mmCIF file of C-alpha atoms in Angstrom:
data_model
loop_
_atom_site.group_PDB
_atom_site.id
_atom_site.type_symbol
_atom_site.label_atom_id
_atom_site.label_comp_id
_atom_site.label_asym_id
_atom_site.label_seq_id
_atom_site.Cartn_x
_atom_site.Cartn_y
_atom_site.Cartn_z
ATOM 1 C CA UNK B 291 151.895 123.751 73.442
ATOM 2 C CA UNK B 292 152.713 121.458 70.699
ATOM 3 C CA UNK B 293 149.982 119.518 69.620
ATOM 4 C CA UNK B 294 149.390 115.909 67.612
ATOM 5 C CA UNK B 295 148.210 117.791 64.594
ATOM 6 C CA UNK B 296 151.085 120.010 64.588
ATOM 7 C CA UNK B 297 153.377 116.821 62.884
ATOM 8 C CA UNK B 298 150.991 117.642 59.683
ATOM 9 C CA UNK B 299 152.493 120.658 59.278
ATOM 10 C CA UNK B 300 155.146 120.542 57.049
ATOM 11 C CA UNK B 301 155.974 124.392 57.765
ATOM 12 C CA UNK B 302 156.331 123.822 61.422
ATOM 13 C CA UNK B 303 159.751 122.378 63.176
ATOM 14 C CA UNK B 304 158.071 119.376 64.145
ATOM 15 C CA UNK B 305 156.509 118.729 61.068
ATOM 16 C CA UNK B 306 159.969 119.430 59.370
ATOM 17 C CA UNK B 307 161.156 116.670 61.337
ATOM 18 C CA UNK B 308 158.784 113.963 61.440
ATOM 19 C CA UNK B 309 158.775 114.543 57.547
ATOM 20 C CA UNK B 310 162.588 113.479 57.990
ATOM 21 C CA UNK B 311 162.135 111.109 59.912
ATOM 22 C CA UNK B 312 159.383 109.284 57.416
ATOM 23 C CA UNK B 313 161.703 110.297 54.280
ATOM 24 C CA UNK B 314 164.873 109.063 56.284
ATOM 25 C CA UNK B 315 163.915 105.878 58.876
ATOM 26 C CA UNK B 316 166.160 104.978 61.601
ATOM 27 C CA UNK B 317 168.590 108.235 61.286
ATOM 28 C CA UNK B 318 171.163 109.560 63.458
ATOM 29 C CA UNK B 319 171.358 112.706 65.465
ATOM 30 C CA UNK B 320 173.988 114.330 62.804
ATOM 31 C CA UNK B 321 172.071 113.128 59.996
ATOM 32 C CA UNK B 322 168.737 114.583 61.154
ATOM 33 C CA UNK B 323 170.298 118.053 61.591
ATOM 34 C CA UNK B 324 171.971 117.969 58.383
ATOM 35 C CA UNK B 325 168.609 117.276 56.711
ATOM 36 C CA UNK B 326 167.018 119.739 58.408
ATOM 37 C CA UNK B 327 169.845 122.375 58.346
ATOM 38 C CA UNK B 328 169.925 122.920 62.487
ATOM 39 C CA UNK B 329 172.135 122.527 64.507
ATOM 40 C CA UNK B 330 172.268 118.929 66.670
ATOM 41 C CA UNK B 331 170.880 120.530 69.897
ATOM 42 C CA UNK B 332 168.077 121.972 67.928
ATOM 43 C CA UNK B 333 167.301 118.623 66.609
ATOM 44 C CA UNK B 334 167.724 116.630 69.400
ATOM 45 C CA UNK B 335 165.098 119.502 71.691
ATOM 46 C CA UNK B 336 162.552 118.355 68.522
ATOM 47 C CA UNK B 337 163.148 114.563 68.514
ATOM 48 C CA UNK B 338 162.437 114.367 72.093
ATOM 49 C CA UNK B 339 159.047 116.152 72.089
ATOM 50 C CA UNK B 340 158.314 114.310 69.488
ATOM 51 C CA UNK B 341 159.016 111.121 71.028
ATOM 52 C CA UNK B 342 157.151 112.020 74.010
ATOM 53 C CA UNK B 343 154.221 113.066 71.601
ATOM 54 C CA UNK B 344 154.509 109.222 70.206
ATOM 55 C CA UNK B 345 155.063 110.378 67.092
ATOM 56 C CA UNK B 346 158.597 109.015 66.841
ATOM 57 C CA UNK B 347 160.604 106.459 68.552
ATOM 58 C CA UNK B 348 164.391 106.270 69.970
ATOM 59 C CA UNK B 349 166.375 103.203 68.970
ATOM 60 C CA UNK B 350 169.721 101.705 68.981
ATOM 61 C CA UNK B 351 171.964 100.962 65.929
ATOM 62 C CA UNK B 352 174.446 97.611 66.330
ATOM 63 C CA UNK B 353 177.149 100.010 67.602
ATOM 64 C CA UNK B 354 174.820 100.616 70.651
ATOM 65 C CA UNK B 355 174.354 104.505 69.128
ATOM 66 C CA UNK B 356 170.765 106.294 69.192
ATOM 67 C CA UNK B 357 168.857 106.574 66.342
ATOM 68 C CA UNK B 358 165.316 107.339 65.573
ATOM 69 C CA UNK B 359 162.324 106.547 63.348
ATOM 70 C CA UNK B 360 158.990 107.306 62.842
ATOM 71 C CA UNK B 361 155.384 106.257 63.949
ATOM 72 C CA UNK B 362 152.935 105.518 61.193
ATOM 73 C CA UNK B 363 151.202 108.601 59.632
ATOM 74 C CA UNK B 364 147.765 107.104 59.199
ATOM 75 C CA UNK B 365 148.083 105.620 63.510
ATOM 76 C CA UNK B 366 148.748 109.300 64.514
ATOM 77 C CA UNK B 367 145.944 111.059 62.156
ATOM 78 C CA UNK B 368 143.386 108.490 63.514
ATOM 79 C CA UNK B 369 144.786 109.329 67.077
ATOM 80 C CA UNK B 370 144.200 112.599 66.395
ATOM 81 C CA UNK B 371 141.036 112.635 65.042
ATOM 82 C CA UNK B 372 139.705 110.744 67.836
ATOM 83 C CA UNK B 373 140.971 113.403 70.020
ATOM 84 C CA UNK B 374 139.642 116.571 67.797
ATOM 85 C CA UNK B 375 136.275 114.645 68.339
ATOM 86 C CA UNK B 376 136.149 114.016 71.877
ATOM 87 C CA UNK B 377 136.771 117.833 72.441
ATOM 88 C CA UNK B 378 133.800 118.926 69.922
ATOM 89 C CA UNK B 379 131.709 115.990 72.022
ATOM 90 C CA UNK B 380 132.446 117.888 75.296
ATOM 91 C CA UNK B 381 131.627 121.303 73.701
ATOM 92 C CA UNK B 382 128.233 120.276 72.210
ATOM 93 C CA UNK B 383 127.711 118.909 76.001
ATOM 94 C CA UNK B 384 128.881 121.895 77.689
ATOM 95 C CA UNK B 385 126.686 123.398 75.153
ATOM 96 C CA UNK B 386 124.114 121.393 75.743
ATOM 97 C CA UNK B 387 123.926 122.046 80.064
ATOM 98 C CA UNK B 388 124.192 125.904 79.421
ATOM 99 C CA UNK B 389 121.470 125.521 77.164
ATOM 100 C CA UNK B 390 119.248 124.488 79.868
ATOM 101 C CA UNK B 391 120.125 127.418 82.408
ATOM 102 C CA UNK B 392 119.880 129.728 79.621
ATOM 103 C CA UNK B 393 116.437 128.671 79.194
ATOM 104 C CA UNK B 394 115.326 128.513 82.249
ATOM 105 C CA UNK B 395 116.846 131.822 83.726
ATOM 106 C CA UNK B 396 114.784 133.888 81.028
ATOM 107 C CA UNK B 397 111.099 131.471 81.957
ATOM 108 C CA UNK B 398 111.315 131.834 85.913
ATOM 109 C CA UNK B 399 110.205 134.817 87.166
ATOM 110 C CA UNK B 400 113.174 137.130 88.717
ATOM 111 C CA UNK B 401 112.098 139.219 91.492
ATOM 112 C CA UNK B 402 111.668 139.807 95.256
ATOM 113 C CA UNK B 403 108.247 137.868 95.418
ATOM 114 C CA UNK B 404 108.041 134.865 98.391
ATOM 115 C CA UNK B 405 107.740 132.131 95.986
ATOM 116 C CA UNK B 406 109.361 131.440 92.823
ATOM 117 C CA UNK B 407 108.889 129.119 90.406
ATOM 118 C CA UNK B 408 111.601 126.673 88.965
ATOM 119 C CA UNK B 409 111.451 124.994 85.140
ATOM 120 C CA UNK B 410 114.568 123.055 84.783
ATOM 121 C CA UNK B 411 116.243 120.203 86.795
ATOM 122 C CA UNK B 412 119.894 122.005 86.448
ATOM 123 C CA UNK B 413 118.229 124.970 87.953
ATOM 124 C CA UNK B 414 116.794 123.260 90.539
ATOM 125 C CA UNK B 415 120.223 121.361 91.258
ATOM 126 C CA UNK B 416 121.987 124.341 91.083
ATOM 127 C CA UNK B 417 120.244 125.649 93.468
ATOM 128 C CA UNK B 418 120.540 122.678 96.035
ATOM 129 C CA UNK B 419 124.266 123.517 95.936
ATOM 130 C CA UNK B 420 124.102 126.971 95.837
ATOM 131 C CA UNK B 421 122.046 127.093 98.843
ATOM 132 C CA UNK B 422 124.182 124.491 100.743
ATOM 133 C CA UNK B 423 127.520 126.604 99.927
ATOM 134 C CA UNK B 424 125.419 129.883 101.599
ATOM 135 C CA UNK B 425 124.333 128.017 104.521
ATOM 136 C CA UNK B 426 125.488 129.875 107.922
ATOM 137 C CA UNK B 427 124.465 127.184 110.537
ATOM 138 C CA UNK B 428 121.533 124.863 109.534
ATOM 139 C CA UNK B 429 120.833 122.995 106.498
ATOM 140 C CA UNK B 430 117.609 120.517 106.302
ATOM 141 C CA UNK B 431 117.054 118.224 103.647
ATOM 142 C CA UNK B 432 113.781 115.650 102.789
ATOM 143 C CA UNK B 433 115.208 113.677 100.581
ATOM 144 C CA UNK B 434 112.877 110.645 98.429
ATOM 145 C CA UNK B 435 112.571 109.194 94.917
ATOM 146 C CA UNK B 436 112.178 110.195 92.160
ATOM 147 C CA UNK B 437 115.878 111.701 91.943
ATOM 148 C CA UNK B 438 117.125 114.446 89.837
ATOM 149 C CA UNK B 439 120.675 113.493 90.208
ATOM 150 C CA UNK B 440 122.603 110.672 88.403
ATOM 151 C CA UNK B 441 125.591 108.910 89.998
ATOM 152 C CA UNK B 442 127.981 111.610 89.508
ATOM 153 C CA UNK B 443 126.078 114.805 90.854
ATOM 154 C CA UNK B 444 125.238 112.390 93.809
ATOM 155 C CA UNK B 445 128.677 111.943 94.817
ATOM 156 C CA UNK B 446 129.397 115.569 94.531
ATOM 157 C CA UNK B 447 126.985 116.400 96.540
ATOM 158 C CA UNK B 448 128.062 113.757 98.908
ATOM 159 C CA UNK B 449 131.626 115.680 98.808
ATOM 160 C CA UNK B 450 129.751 118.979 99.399
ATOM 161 C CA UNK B 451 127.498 118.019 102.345
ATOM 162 C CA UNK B 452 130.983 116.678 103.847
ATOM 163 C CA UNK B 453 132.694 119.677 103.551
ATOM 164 C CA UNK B 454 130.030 121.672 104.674
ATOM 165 C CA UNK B 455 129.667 119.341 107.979
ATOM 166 C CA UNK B 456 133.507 119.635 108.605
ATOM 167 C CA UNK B 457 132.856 123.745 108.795
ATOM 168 C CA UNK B 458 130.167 123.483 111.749
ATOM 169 C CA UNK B 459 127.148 123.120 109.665
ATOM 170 C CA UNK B 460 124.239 121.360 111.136
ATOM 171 C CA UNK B 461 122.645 118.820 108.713
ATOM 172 C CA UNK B 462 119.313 116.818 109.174
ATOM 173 C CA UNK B 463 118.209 114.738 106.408
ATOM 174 C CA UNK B 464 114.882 112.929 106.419
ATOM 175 C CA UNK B 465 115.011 110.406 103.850
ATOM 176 C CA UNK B 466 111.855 107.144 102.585
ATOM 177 C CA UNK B 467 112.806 104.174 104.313
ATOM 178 C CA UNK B 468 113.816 102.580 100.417
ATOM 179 C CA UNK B 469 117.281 103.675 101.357
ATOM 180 C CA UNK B 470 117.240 100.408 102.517
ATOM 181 C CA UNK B 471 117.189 99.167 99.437
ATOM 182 C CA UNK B 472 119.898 101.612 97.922
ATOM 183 C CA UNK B 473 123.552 100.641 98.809
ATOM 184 C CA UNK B 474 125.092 103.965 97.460
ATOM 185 C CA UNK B 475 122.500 106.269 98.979
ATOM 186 C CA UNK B 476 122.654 104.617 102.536
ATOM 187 C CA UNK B 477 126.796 104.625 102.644
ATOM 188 C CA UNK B 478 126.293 108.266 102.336
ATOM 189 C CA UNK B 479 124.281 108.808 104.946
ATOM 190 C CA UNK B 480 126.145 106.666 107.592
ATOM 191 C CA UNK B 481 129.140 107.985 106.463
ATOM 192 C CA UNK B 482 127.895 111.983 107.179
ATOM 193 C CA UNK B 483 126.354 110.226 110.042
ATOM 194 C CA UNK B 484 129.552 109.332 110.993
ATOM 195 C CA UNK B 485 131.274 113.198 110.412
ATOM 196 C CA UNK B 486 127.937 114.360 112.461
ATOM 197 C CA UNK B 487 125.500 114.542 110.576
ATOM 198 C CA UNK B 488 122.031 113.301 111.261
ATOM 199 C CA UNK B 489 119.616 111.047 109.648
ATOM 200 C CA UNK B 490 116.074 109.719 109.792
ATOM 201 C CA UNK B 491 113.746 107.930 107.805
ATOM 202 C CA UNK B 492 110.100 107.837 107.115
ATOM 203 C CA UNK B 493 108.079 105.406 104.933
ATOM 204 C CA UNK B 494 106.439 108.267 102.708
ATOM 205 C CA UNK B 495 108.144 111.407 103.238
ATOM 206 C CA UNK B 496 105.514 113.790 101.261
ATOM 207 C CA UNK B 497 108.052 115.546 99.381
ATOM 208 C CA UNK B 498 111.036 116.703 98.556
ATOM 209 C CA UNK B 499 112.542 119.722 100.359
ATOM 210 C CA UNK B 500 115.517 121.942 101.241
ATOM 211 C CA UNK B 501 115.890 124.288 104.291
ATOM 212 C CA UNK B 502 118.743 126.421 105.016
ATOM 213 C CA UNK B 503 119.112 128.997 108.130
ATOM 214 C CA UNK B 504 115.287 128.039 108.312
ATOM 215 C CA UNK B 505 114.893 131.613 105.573
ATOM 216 C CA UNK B 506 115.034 130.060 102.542
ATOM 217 C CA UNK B 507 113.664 126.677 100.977
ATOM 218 C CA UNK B 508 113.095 124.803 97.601
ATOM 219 C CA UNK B 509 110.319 122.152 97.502
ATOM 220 C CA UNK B 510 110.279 119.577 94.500
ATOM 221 C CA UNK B 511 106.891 118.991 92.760
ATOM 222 C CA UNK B 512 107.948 116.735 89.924
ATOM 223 C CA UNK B 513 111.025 115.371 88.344
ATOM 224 C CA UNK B 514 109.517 115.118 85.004
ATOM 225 C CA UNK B 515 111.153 117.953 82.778
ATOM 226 C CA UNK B 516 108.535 117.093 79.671
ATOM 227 C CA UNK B 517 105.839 118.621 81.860
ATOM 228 C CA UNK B 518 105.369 122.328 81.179
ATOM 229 C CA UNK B 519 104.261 123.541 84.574
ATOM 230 C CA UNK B 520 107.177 124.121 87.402
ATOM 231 C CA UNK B 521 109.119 121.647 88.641
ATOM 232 C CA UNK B 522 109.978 123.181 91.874
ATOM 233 C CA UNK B 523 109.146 126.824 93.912
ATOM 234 C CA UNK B 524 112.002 128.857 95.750
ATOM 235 C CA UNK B 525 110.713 130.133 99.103
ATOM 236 C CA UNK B 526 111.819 132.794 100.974
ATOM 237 C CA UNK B 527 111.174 135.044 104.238
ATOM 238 C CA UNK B 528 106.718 134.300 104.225
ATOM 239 C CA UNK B 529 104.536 132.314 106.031
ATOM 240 C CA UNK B 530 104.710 129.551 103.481
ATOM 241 C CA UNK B 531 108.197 129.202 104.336
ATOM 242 C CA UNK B 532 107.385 129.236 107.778
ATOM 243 C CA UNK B 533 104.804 126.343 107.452
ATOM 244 C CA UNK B 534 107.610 124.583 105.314
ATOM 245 C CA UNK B 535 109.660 124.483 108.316
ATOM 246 C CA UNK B 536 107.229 123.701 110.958
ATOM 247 C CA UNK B 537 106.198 120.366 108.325
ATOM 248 C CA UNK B 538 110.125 119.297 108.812
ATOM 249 C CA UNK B 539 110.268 119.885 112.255
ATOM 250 C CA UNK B 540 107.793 117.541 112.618
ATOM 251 C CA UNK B 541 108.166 114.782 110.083
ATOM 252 C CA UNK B 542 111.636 114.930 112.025
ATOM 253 C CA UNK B 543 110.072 114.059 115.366
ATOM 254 C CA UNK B 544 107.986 111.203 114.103
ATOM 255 C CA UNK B 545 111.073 109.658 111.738
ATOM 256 C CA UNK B 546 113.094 106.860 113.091
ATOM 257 C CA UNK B 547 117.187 107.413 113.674
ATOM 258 C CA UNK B 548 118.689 105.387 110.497
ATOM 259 C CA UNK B 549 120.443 102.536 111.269
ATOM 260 C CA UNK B 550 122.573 100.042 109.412
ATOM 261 C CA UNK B 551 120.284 97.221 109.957
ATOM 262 C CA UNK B 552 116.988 98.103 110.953
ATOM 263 C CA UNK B 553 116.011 95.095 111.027
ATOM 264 C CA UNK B 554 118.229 93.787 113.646
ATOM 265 C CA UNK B 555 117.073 95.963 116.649
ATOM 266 C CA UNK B 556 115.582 93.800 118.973
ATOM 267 C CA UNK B 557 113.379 93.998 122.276
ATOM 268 C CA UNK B 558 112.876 91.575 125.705
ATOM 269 C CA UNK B 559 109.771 91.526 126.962
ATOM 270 C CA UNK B 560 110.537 93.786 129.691
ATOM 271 C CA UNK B 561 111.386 96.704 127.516
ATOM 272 C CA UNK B 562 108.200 95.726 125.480
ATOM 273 C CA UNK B 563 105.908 96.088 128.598
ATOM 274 C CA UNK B 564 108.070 99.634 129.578
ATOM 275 C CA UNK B 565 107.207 100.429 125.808
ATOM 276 C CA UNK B 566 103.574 99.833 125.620
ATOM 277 C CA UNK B 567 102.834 101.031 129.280
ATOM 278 C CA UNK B 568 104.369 104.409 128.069
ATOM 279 C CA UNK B 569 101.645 104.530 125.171
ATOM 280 C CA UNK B 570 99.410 104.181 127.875
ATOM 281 C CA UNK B 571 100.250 107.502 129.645
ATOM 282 C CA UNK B 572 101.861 105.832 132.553
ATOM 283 C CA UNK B 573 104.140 107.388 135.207
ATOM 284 C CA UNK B 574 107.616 106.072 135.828
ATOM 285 C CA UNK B 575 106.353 104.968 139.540
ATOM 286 C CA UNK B 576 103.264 103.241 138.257
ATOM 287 C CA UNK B 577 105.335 101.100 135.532
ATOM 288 C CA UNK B 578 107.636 100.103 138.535
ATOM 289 C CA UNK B 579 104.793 98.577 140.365
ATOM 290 C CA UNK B 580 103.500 97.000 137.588
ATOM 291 C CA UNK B 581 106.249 95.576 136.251
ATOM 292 C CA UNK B 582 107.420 94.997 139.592
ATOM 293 C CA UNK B 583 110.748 97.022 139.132
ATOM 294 C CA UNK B 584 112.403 99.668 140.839
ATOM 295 C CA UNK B 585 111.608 103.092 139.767
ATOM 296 C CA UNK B 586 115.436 103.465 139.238
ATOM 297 C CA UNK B 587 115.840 100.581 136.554
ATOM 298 C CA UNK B 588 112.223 101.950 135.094
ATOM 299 C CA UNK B 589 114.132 105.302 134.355
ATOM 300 C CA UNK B 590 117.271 103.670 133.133
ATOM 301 C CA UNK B 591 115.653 101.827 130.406
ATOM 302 C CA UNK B 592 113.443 104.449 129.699
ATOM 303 C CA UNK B 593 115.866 106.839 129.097
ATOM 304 C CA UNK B 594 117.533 104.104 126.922
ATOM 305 C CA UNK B 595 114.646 103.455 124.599
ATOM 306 C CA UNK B 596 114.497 106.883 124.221
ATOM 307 C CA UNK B 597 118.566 107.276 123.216
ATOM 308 C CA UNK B 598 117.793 103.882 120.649
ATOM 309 C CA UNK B 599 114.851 105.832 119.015
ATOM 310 C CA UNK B 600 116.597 108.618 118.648
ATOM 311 C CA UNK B 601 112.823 109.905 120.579
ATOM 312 C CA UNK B 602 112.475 113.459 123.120
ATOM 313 C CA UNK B 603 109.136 112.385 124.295
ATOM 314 C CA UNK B 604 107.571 109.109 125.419
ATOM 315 C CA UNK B 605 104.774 109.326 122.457
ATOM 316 C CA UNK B 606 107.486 109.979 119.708
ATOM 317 C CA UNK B 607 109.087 106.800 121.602
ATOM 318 C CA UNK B 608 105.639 105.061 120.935
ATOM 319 C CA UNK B 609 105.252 106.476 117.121
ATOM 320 C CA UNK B 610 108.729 105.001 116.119
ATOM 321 C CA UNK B 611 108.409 101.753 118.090
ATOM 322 C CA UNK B 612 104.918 100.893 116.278
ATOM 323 C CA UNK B 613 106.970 102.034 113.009
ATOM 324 C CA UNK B 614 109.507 99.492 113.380
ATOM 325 C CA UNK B 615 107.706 96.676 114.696
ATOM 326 C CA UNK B 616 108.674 96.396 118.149
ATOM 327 C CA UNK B 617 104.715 96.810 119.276
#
């Protein structure tokens, strides 16, 4: 492929011809392949690369035919330095990212222990991915600030968990109620919401924390890489892992459905009194003669509290209305 450089070269046909063209401005067709001793198809297959390379340019003389000059030298050789230096900028950062894994695959530990630690946050992004790619039916995700991710990486893992969602995957991610506050974050998760996903949120989430097929995890300890203990441990088949999973089960069952205005969901009285009666331990009979309601409209709107709050028991129903105010 030719390249910008190549014009430089005074051995090479294009270089031979934009050499021409700077000794000779505004030529025609015959005249360039008299100069350069070719024949005119030759020189025309040459002018037009070059053209498309901007190096030269395609006029008219006042009889209407074609004729061409050149571009400055000095425009092109800046042009082309700019471009020699953007490719030595993405090697150095290409450089830069193996770097890291290199590192890091010779400090952790390799080996068939239960828990592993991590070093590096590539390695420990990495291995989000990696482990969503593997997942077979389940993937569970506590997900809270500090990030590791920029803006980029988010969004690719926004295309992953997508993908991964449209091939049967089950996804459950807990994330700290300052979604909130994050637009980005919180389009992602109504939009996987919206492909089936499902999401929750919790004030203080303890950690952060990936599950897949309930056999392996990675829990986050840090996000500061200047620290020299681990950043994260890999956990497989143990009763570590086990405990892991039983701690998202239920964080899940005490998190509230996310919404996209939490703020919005509002109670009558009725449903209040239904609400707080619950807390109390009371049966659907004994709320109807309370409340002085059939049983039948007791169990409707009990059942649809329980839909709204995203709740399988009347006491996660109470934990999640306290939580959001409606008590």
């Amino acid at each position: 492929m030719t390249e910008l450089g190549d014009i430089f070269e005074p051995g090479s046909p294009h270089g031979r011809t934009y050499a021409v063209l700077v000794h000779h401005p505004r030529s025609g067709l015959a005249d360039i392949a008299r100069y350069l001793d070719v024949s005119p198809e030759e020189a025309a297959a040459t002018l037009e690369i070059l053209c498309a390379m901007q190096a030269a340019v395609r006029l008219e003389d006042s009889e209407g035919e074609p004729i061409w000059d050149a571009h400055a030298p000095e425009s092109l050789s800046e042009a082309e330095a700019r471009r020699r230096q953007h490719e030595i900028n993405q090697m150095h950062a290409a450089a830069a990212r193996l770097s890291e894994t290199f590192r890091s695959v010779r400090r952790s530990p390799r080996g068939n222990g239960s828990m592993v630690p991590v070093f590096e946050r590539l390695e420990m992004l990495a291995d989000f991915e990696e482990m969503q790619n593997s997942a077979r039916h389940s993937v569970k995700i506590i997900e809270r600030g500090p990030y590791l991710s920029d803006i980029e990486r988010e969004n690719q893992q926004y295309l992953l968990k997508r993908a991964r969602i449209g091939e049967g995957i089950r996804y459950q991610t807990l994330y700290q109620d300052t979604i909130y506050q994050d637009a980005e974050r919180l389009r992602h998760a109504l939009s996987t919401n919206a492909s089936g996903a499902q999401a929750r949120t919790l004030p203080e989430p303890p950690f952060k924390l990936i599950i897949v097929d309930d056999e392996r995890a990675n829990l986050v300890l840090h996000a500061d890489e200047r620290r020299p203990d681990p950043m994260g441990l890999r956990f497989t088949a143990s009763p570590a892992l086990r405990l892991l999973v039983r701690t998202f089960d239920v964080l899940w069952s005490l998190a509230a459905p996310i919404s996209v205005n939490p703020s919005a969901d509002e109670l009558d009285d009725r449903d209040k009194a239904i609400l707080t009666l619950m807390g109390l331990g009371a049966t659907d009979d004994t709320i109807a003669r309370r409340l002085g309601m059939s049983r039948r409209t007791v169990v409707r709107r009990t059942a649809r509290l329980l839909e709204r709050l995203g709740a399988s028991t009347r006491f996660q129903a109470g934990v999640q209305a306290t939580r959001r105010g409606w008590l």
